[in-house]
Every structure is written in structure tokens, then in C-alpha cells.
XYZ file of C-alpha atoms in Angstrom:
512
model
C 97.281 159.171 -56.011
C 99.932 157.009 -53.638
C 103.091 157.342 -54.604
C 106.648 154.876 -53.874
C 110.405 155.172 -55.446
C 111.050 154.108 -59.418
C 112.068 151.451 -58.485
C 111.249 149.012 -55.775
C 113.066 145.622 -54.699
C 109.760 143.421 -53.241
C 112.612 141.047 -50.579
C 111.162 137.011 -50.463
C 108.421 137.120 -51.024
C 106.181 133.239 -51.399
C 104.956 132.050 -54.392
C 101.432 131.373 -53.947
C 101.159 127.406 -53.346
C 104.883 126.545 -52.865
C 107.880 126.861 -50.866
C 109.491 129.274 -53.794
C 110.202 132.687 -52.362
C 111.803 135.200 -54.529
C 113.213 138.867 -55.146
C 110.998 141.268 -58.034
C 112.563 144.105 -58.307
C 110.347 146.674 -60.117
C 111.249 149.990 -62.060
C 109.262 152.347 -64.069
C 106.646 150.357 -63.267
C 107.688 147.555 -64.940
C 108.604 144.106 -63.507
C 111.864 144.117 -63.895
C 113.832 141.158 -62.630
C 112.443 138.167 -60.666
C 114.590 136.373 -58.872
C 114.091 133.028 -56.757
C 115.493 132.169 -53.573
C 117.085 128.714 -52.161
C 118.557 128.057 -48.980
C 122.025 128.939 -50.673
C 121.026 131.988 -52.301
C 121.838 134.578 -49.482
C 118.816 137.965 -50.978
C 121.548 140.079 -49.268
C 123.714 139.566 -52.641
C 121.654 140.415 -55.184
C 123.419 143.918 -54.526
C 123.368 144.190 -58.346
C 119.275 144.445 -58.491
C 119.760 147.789 -56.347
C 116.686 149.562 -56.226
C 115.481 153.074 -55.084
C 113.371 151.272 -52.262
C 113.305 147.696 -50.414
C 110.146 145.673 -48.978
C 110.936 143.151 -46.875
C 107.971 140.685 -47.655
C 109.559 138.176 -45.500
C 106.219 136.275 -44.024
C 104.601 137.333 -47.115
C 102.692 136.097 -50.397
C 102.902 138.166 -53.511
C 99.713 137.415 -56.618
C 99.782 139.839 -60.049
C 97.279 142.481 -59.246
C 93.256 141.218 -59.125
C 91.095 142.484 -60.933
C 86.898 142.996 -61.816
C 86.210 142.284 -65.522
C 83.394 143.301 -65.317
C 81.201 145.957 -63.491
C 79.469 148.852 -63.586
C 82.156 151.104 -61.935
C 79.367 154.391 -60.838
C 76.457 152.240 -59.376
C 78.836 150.229 -57.398
C 79.933 153.457 -56.141
C 76.182 154.396 -55.552
C 75.879 151.606 -53.358
C 77.981 152.241 -50.177
C 75.336 155.823 -49.920
C 72.090 153.660 -50.867
C 69.894 152.187 -49.158
C 70.876 148.308 -50.024
C 68.026 145.564 -49.507
C 70.145 142.482 -50.636
C 68.544 141.202 -47.543
C 64.772 141.809 -47.679
C 63.375 138.463 -48.121
C 60.019 139.259 -49.095
C 58.689 142.264 -50.070
C 57.052 143.235 -46.540
C 60.288 143.080 -45.320
C 61.968 145.368 -47.749
C 58.932 147.524 -47.150
C 59.784 147.954 -42.742
C 63.953 148.647 -44.465
C 62.435 151.257 -46.599
C 60.597 152.697 -43.831
C 63.839 152.781 -40.941
C 65.913 154.722 -44.196
C 62.597 157.528 -44.553
C 62.136 157.883 -41.263
C 66.137 157.604 -40.465
C 66.721 160.323 -42.216
C 63.659 162.732 -41.189
C 65.071 162.040 -38.497
C 68.672 163.446 -39.307
C 67.219 166.254 -42.045
C 68.395 164.894 -44.545
C 65.547 164.053 -46.534
C 64.202 166.682 -49.115
C 61.390 166.081 -50.869
C 62.364 166.825 -53.928
C 65.097 164.601 -54.467
C 65.137 160.116 -55.644
C 65.363 158.109 -51.941
C 66.563 156.048 -54.090
C 66.945 151.743 -52.829
C 69.134 149.454 -54.591
C 69.119 144.969 -54.369
C 65.842 144.504 -53.812
C 65.505 140.331 -55.047
C 62.572 140.007 -55.602
C 63.350 136.107 -58.093
C 63.763 134.726 -54.008
C 60.263 136.675 -52.350
C 57.346 134.283 -52.435
C 54.225 134.344 -54.947
C 52.011 135.708 -51.966
C 55.551 138.370 -50.917
C 56.306 139.657 -54.053
C 56.026 143.618 -55.365
C 52.943 145.683 -55.440
C 52.631 149.090 -56.236
C 50.416 149.859 -53.141
C 52.801 148.851 -50.462
C 55.354 150.860 -51.813
C 53.083 153.582 -52.272
C 51.505 153.068 -48.548
C 55.360 153.615 -46.715
C 56.544 155.789 -49.374
C 53.633 158.654 -50.391
C 54.259 161.654 -52.095
C 58.649 161.261 -51.618
C 59.657 159.303 -54.888
C 61.355 156.585 -54.109
C 62.837 154.225 -56.999
C 64.242 150.410 -56.008
C 66.732 149.071 -58.292
C 66.426 144.893 -58.804
C 68.857 143.260 -57.690
C 70.542 142.472 -61.393
C 70.064 145.709 -62.667
C 67.419 144.327 -65.029
C 64.105 146.380 -63.325
C 62.747 149.156 -60.901
C 60.018 149.312 -58.534
C 58.689 152.206 -57.652
C 55.638 154.438 -56.469
C 53.641 156.933 -58.240
C 55.534 159.980 -57.153
C 58.839 158.467 -58.676
C 56.545 156.676 -61.822
C 54.966 160.646 -62.178
C 58.528 162.386 -62.278
C 60.676 159.448 -64.258
C 58.246 159.590 -66.584
C 57.881 155.706 -66.932
C 54.873 153.366 -67.719
C 54.927 151.042 -64.546
C 52.699 148.546 -63.643
C 49.970 149.255 -61.663
C 49.164 145.871 -59.689
C 52.988 145.015 -58.974
C 54.763 148.932 -58.854
C 57.414 147.369 -61.638
C 59.431 149.035 -63.950
C 60.361 146.677 -67.497
C 64.180 146.035 -67.637
C 64.438 148.452 -71.081
C 62.559 151.811 -69.642
C 63.980 150.434 -66.442
C 67.588 151.869 -68.402
C 66.984 154.772 -69.748
C 65.511 155.935 -66.043
C 68.296 155.207 -64.187
C 70.707 157.925 -65.249
C 68.045 160.252 -64.306
C 69.017 159.989 -60.179
C 72.245 161.729 -61.547
C 70.675 164.344 -62.801
C 69.239 165.226 -59.117
C 70.801 167.985 -57.269
C 73.794 168.370 -55.533
C 74.340 164.098 -57.362
C 78.211 165.569 -58.961
C 78.871 166.414 -55.578
C 78.205 163.252 -53.750
C 79.080 161.063 -56.428
C 82.996 162.029 -56.912
C 82.292 161.336 -52.954
C 81.288 157.812 -53.713
C 83.843 156.939 -55.789
C 86.971 157.708 -54.207
C 85.216 155.938 -51.566
C 85.366 152.448 -54.031
C 88.402 153.017 -55.655
C 90.582 152.762 -51.785
C 87.864 150.023 -50.711
C 88.596 148.605 -54.252
C 92.984 148.711 -53.741
C 92.015 147.061 -50.217
C 90.897 144.222 -51.549
C 93.654 143.780 -53.528
C 91.529 144.811 -57.053
C 93.853 147.141 -59.555
C 91.724 146.628 -62.265
C 88.202 147.373 -63.812
C 86.686 146.765 -67.064
C 83.643 149.266 -66.091
C 80.017 148.369 -68.426
C 78.617 151.707 -66.609
C 75.243 151.289 -68.316
C 76.408 156.175 -70.006
C 79.311 157.743 -71.758
C 82.080 156.292 -70.730
C 85.193 157.394 -72.589
C 84.981 160.708 -71.841
C 83.702 160.539 -67.817
C 86.612 158.670 -67.658
C 89.442 160.708 -68.825
C 87.189 163.576 -66.698
C 87.488 161.094 -63.598
C 91.465 160.602 -64.406
C 91.483 164.834 -64.453
C 90.100 164.607 -61.060
C 92.615 162.754 -59.587
C 90.203 160.163 -59.212
C 93.216 157.491 -60.275
C 93.688 154.655 -57.772
C 92.263 151.741 -60.493
C 93.466 150.568 -64.266
C 89.824 151.152 -65.985
C 88.603 149.749 -69.578
C 85.937 152.318 -70.361
C 83.510 149.964 -72.766
C 80.913 151.698 -75.394
C 77.166 151.120 -75.882
C 76.226 150.395 -79.207
C 74.525 153.001 -79.680
C 77.679 155.728 -78.847
C 79.298 153.358 -81.859
C 79.357 155.849 -84.286
C 80.433 159.282 -82.042
C 83.549 157.091 -80.468
C 84.281 155.559 -83.741
C 84.344 158.764 -85.199
C 86.550 159.911 -82.256
C 89.383 157.938 -84.050
C 88.453 156.066 -80.765
C 89.579 152.162 -80.377
C 89.746 149.749 -77.940
C 92.676 149.785 -75.703
C 94.082 152.930 -76.344
C 94.977 154.973 -74.253
C 92.771 157.536 -71.965
C 94.467 161.068 -71.919
C 95.686 162.006 -68.973
C 95.466 159.011 -67.465
C 99.452 158.772 -67.484
C 98.675 154.474 -69.085
C 95.955 153.415 -66.495
C 92.696 153.955 -68.304
C 91.740 152.704 -72.157
C 88.623 152.441 -74.560
C 87.188 149.205 -73.985
C 85.256 146.658 -76.124
C 81.426 147.680 -77.368
C 78.937 146.331 -74.159
C 76.332 145.257 -76.159
C 73.303 143.848 -73.850
C 71.753 140.911 -76.322
C 69.131 139.334 -74.038
C 67.570 140.092 -70.218
C 68.471 138.059 -66.558
C 66.884 135.373 -65.179
C 65.573 137.013 -62.330
C 63.555 138.952 -64.398
C 62.688 136.312 -66.503
C 64.242 137.845 -69.572
C 67.340 136.153 -71.002
C 66.107 134.449 -73.934
C 66.287 130.968 -74.120
C 65.325 127.516 -76.011
C 62.500 126.337 -73.933
C 60.411 128.366 -71.439
C 60.533 129.422 -67.822
C 58.767 126.575 -65.274
C 56.060 128.188 -63.775
C 55.033 130.839 -64.765
C 51.671 131.352 -66.646
C 51.490 132.446 -69.927
C 54.817 130.969 -71.123
C 57.839 132.947 -71.756
C 61.077 131.906 -73.521
C 62.943 135.877 -72.198
C 63.179 138.198 -73.859
C 66.381 139.512 -77.432
C 67.283 143.385 -76.663
C 68.585 143.315 -80.511
C 67.072 141.197 -83.526
C 70.197 138.541 -84.289
C 70.544 140.431 -86.922
C 70.792 144.292 -85.374
C 73.859 142.370 -83.059
C 75.780 140.546 -85.572
C 75.262 144.183 -87.533
C 77.142 145.739 -84.187
C 79.390 143.288 -84.252
C 80.533 143.842 -87.987
C 80.588 148.070 -86.865
C 83.083 146.621 -84.223
C 85.190 144.187 -85.411
C 86.362 147.153 -89.187
C 86.660 149.330 -86.714
C 89.851 147.772 -84.159
C 87.246 147.170 -81.052
C 86.548 144.534 -79.418
C 83.049 142.525 -77.850
C 81.743 142.295 -74.818
C 78.375 141.029 -75.259
C 75.572 140.442 -72.514
C 74.575 136.618 -72.892
C 72.477 134.784 -70.358
C 69.725 132.297 -71.819
C 71.523 129.971 -73.748
C 69.581 131.089 -77.210
C 70.660 133.797 -76.364
C 74.850 132.310 -76.399
C 73.552 130.279 -79.280
C 72.635 133.929 -81.105
C 75.954 135.714 -79.839
C 78.479 133.180 -80.697
C 76.212 132.926 -83.964
C 77.687 136.241 -84.761
C 80.899 136.243 -84.037
C 80.982 133.313 -86.013
C 80.219 135.298 -89.296
C 82.054 138.980 -88.277
C 85.392 136.707 -86.594
C 84.569 139.025 -83.823
C 87.140 139.138 -80.583
C 86.595 139.687 -77.269
C 83.980 137.985 -74.770
C 81.068 136.682 -73.908
C 79.393 138.535 -70.582
C 78.161 135.701 -68.960
C 77.180 132.824 -70.693
C 75.045 132.167 -68.077
C 73.607 128.479 -69.635
C 74.678 126.672 -72.481
C 73.782 124.970 -74.697
C 76.212 121.435 -74.603
C 77.381 121.590 -78.666
C 77.657 125.677 -77.615
C 80.656 125.027 -75.100
C 83.298 124.063 -77.849
C 82.517 127.160 -79.730
C 84.324 129.381 -77.009
C 87.289 127.699 -77.609
C 87.551 127.278 -81.234
C 86.574 131.078 -82.119
C 88.695 132.473 -79.836
C 86.390 134.282 -77.181
C 86.571 134.503 -73.408
C 83.563 133.516 -71.530
C 83.228 136.271 -68.326
C 81.694 134.396 -65.898
C 80.389 135.868 -62.919
C 80.889 133.308 -60.137
C 78.911 134.526 -57.127
C 76.062 134.595 -59.729
C 75.742 131.456 -58.803
C 75.237 131.934 -55.408
C 73.028 133.867 -55.919
C 70.929 132.352 -58.185
C 70.987 129.132 -57.078
C 67.723 128.430 -55.133
C 66.281 131.429 -58.725
C 67.801 127.708 -61.222
C 65.523 125.685 -59.636
C 62.229 127.632 -59.731
C 62.701 129.210 -62.804
C 64.740 126.937 -65.195
C 63.723 123.097 -64.504
C 63.902 121.973 -67.562
C 66.500 123.723 -68.941
C 68.305 122.900 -72.364
C 71.476 124.013 -71.280
C 74.368 123.413 -68.873
C 73.369 126.555 -66.530
C 77.176 128.333 -65.018
C 79.771 125.715 -66.783
C 82.528 127.202 -65.173
C 84.387 123.702 -65.494
C 82.907 122.683 -68.619
C 84.602 125.237 -70.699
C 87.790 125.643 -68.828
C 87.715 121.223 -69.543
C 86.764 122.520 -74.190
C 90.207 125.521 -73.559
C 88.104 128.729 -73.121
C 89.941 131.572 -71.670
C 88.725 132.217 -68.711
C 87.737 135.595 -67.593
C 85.266 136.682 -64.064
C 84.407 139.862 -62.187
C 81.252 140.441 -60.406
C 78.821 142.592 -62.051
C 79.387 144.845 -59.188
C 76.678 145.893 -58.148
C 74.846 142.771 -58.692
C 77.217 140.887 -56.845
C 79.666 142.958 -54.567
C 82.840 144.058 -55.885
C 85.229 141.788 -54.646
C 87.212 139.024 -56.375
C 87.639 136.711 -53.077
C 83.405 136.557 -53.599
C 83.894 135.281 -57.548
C 86.712 132.679 -56.646
C 85.509 131.094 -53.904
C 82.379 131.009 -55.766
C 84.616 129.419 -58.752
C 86.145 127.306 -56.030
C 83.592 125.809 -53.608
C 80.552 125.675 -55.661
C 78.969 127.027 -52.054
C 78.835 130.511 -49.776
C 79.174 128.258 -46.693
C 80.275 125.156 -45.081
C 76.882 123.891 -44.364
C 75.416 123.975 -47.548
C 76.135 122.061 -50.489
C 77.817 123.038 -53.501
C 75.880 123.762 -55.689
C 77.195 121.830 -59.195
C 80.458 120.973 -57.613
C 81.649 119.708 -61.239
C 81.402 123.087 -62.305
C 83.850 123.724 -59.666
C 87.292 125.506 -60.731
C 90.693 124.563 -59.454
C 91.854 127.387 -56.442
C 94.902 128.212 -59.885
C 92.810 128.603 -61.676
C 89.928 130.982 -60.155
C 92.570 132.385 -59.170
C 94.870 133.241 -62.885
C 91.303 133.662 -64.275
C 90.723 137.272 -61.966
C 94.424 138.773 -62.823
C 95.162 140.170 -66.277
C 98.392 137.841 -66.480
C 96.414 134.729 -66.577
C 98.574 133.259 -63.867
C 99.541 133.548 -60.142
C 102.478 134.956 -60.361
C 104.949 137.192 -61.855
C 107.610 137.124 -64.346
C 109.200 140.005 -66.193
C 107.325 142.312 -68.794
C 104.394 142.383 -65.925
C 102.734 145.469 -65.564
C 103.969 146.336 -61.802
C 100.777 145.430 -60.348
C 100.712 143.173 -57.399
C 98.988 142.113 -54.233
C 100.689 141.259 -51.098
C 98.617 138.665 -48.539
C 99.768 137.769 -45.637
C 98.723 134.810 -46.088
C 98.361 132.080 -49.042
C 96.031 132.349 -51.147
C 95.781 128.250 -51.662
C 95.587 128.049 -47.700
C 91.848 128.280 -46.853
C 90.202 125.149 -47.469
C 86.809 126.406 -46.671
C 84.298 129.571 -48.081
C 84.305 131.366 -44.784
C 87.594 131.460 -45.097
C 87.833 132.238 -49.238
C 85.857 135.269 -48.943
C 87.361 136.819 -45.307
C 91.091 137.150 -48.549
C 90.670 140.955 -47.926
C 91.208 141.146 -44.457
C 94.599 139.209 -45.331
C 96.099 142.063 -47.969
C 98.513 144.130 -47.263
C 99.503 146.252 -49.724
C 98.343 146.797 -53.157
C 100.526 148.316 -56.273
C 99.821 149.513 -59.382
C 102.526 150.609 -62.280
C 104.790 149.945 -58.867
C 103.447 152.251 -57.418
C 101.637 151.588 -53.415
C 97.492 152.550 -53.867
C 97.206 150.423 -50.957
């Protein structure tokens, strides 16, 4: 962990969207003082603000540290070392990319015939009907080399016959696809391959540094695994450049309760950076796999389907009650409008507190319920950019409002933003840009412009403190930028903001 002095003075830093400049003193990991400056005040007069070190922030702007409030951090880290298929526009393009990847690794003598080749982020929901995955296509390219490719939303996999045999999964003999529940279990097997632990350790450190370079100070990690002990071990190994809230899945709740854990409890050995997170429950599937649970059928799908629930409504309520009775918050994945109704009903019945993750389509009657129940809407705005064309294909006649960001804000809901990495890149500036501009390109009209958020709301929703500026008593988590984050007037400019991060601090220590 990078270190600085016990006390740091940041002098003459700008406040976003204003002419105000401030002197800030950080001491013992806390913002001790924030002193506005004006033309009549020479900052050199504040001798009583003495600190061990002073950083001249003239020409820089300061904001609270950014959080990504929904990640699968291990899987995100592994995208840094795996085949990325996000750019494939068809099954044949994906197979061409796979062939090139295999050929390159064979030429470099890094392809072990007994080790899985893993690919990420193919988006078959955007491919034409005659360019969908097939088992024959992946078998033709991969042969006996076990190959497993994960969809962008991580809710299904495309595997060849050799991989299916080794994983022990049922694979559709026509498509080569493995369904979401079976895929969730199969995916964890890649971590057991020879050398996987060492590779994971290296990529985690790389991912931490990448996050710090974007101004990220914390993540909520909902990796589909045992996360508490995992992060205790990681902090002990020096993987400690982020604050982490480690989520717990329902099937692990009884063990976590028996061990004395609860949401907010500090992880030992983390120096206060690690905490137990919420219970992460996945109530339904996803839009791209047509498994998000909806009140109306998907368009263009025969036979008609409404999606699927991962648990019965009673099981969802029972798990929420268990969590609430043992001081766990909830983080409940709900994408389809009917799934959202069910989880809101369960939260109301159990007095659960926490968040609904995604909330991608909501019935108008359910939107005010977030604020009424005190639940946070944990949204991933980049998904709206990725899904805008999928929505017109499969949600052509929705009973709810897709991606109702501004409607939730108008109804008084607390918003929190994230990426769902690796589904979208772990980059809060992409989320902020998508929320503000509603498009990735100035050449394309905004998607649902009425749902775009003001920049100050999007920025505040990407911080732990819920605002765009620091106040005394805040954790000393902050970012210095060489550009006012309110200055971008195009999505391209906002998406380039990581280039303008000059320093990132966590608990007063410089991480970047």
C-alpha cells in the first residue's frame, strides 16, 4: 500500500461546478478540516493547519472517492488476462477471434491442452438469428482443447464438447449453450486449474491499480463465491488498495451468521478497509438471456416466455427475513418488472433494508415504493447503453419502464451506481456518462432522454458519501482531477475522465 504522512494538507483545490477553492486537512484517515478560500484570504495565513505534508492543488479539482457499488471483482480481474469477445458482432466473428487467440497461444507455447481456455463477454442477444452460437462451430475451432466462453451478462456459457465433458454440464447439442443456474456453478471450476491461483493473484493486483487510476476507492464485491474469508486472505497477502464490502450469498448465510458476521463488521487484518457486505440474492435472470422475470411475455420469442425466478416468492421472503433478523442488509438482484414487484413485496413484509440491484424494468406503481421502503436503487447505467437495442427486440411491449433512472430520482429514491463488472467495465466514469448523456456517442441520439440524470446527481451517486464534495468527518477518500468533472459536454469527454485523474487517496494514503 502506498503511504503518505499521517497528516496531509491539500491546498487550493477546486470544488466541482463552482469557483470555490478550499484547503483540506486530512488526519488519521479522516477529513479534519475544509476551509473555503476567497480573494481576501491568503492560504498561507492558516499556519494552525500545519500538516506533515502539503500538496499544492492549484489548477486541480477535488471530489470524494468513487465507488463501484456492484462488481464481481475476481471475474473482472480475469478479463484482464482472458479472451474478450465484447467486440464480436456475430457468432462467426467470435469464432474468428477464438481461432486467432488459440493460434497465438500455440505459437507462444502457452497453450496447455489440459487447461481451459476461457473467454468473456460475448453478446449473442445482439446477433442476427442466423449468427447465433452453435456447438458445431465451437467444436470446429476448438477441437479437443477445452474452451468455455461466458456471455456478457454472465448468465450463460458457450462451451465445446471437450469442456462440457470436463465440467460435467448439460450442453444444448444445437447451440453449445449452458443455462444460467448450471453455468453459475460451472464457472467457479476454472479457478481450480493448475496455476490459476497465482494468475488470479497477479490479475487482482493489476485490477486494483487500474481501479485506483480511475479514482475508485471502494467496491461492493458480489463474486459468486465465499467472499468473507477470501478477502481476509487477500488483505493479509497485501491486496489492499481498495475498500471492499464483501457480499454473502443466501446459501452461505447460516455459516456467516454462525461465525458472528453481519453487514458492516470489519474484516480482521484489513486496517478498516474491508467490511462484511449485504446478502446478495439473485431473484431472476437477465434480459440478454431472456430470463429476467416479467409480467408480459418477451417479444419475438416462441414459445412465449416470461423469464424465470431463481427462487420462489416465499423463499425470497424467507431469506430476507433471515438476513434482517441477523443484522444483514440485502442486495437483491431484480431485473424484470415482475421480479421487482416480488422483491419489493418481500422487503415490505420483512422490513428488510438495503438495495435492489439493477431494477432494470419497473412498473410505474412500484417506482415510489423504493423511497417509501427506504431501499436504495443500485443501478448500472452502462447496461442501458449495452441493452438499448436488445430492449427494442425483446421488450417491445413492456408493462414497466426500462431503466427508469430519473423516475426513481424524482420519486425520492436513493440512487447508487456501479458497473456489474465484468458485464460492463469497472469504470465509474462510464456509468456517470451513460446516466448523464444517455448515449455513448455524440453521433447517436440519447436513449430515453427523459431518464437522464443531472451530472451532480450521477457524480454523487458514485460516492459513498452521496455528494460531490467533502465535509469534515468524512473518510479521507478522495480524488484530484485536472479537469472539472462538470465540464464535459459530450459523452466522449466524460468517458475520457480517467485520463484526468491525477491522485487517488484512501484513508489519507495515496494509492495513485
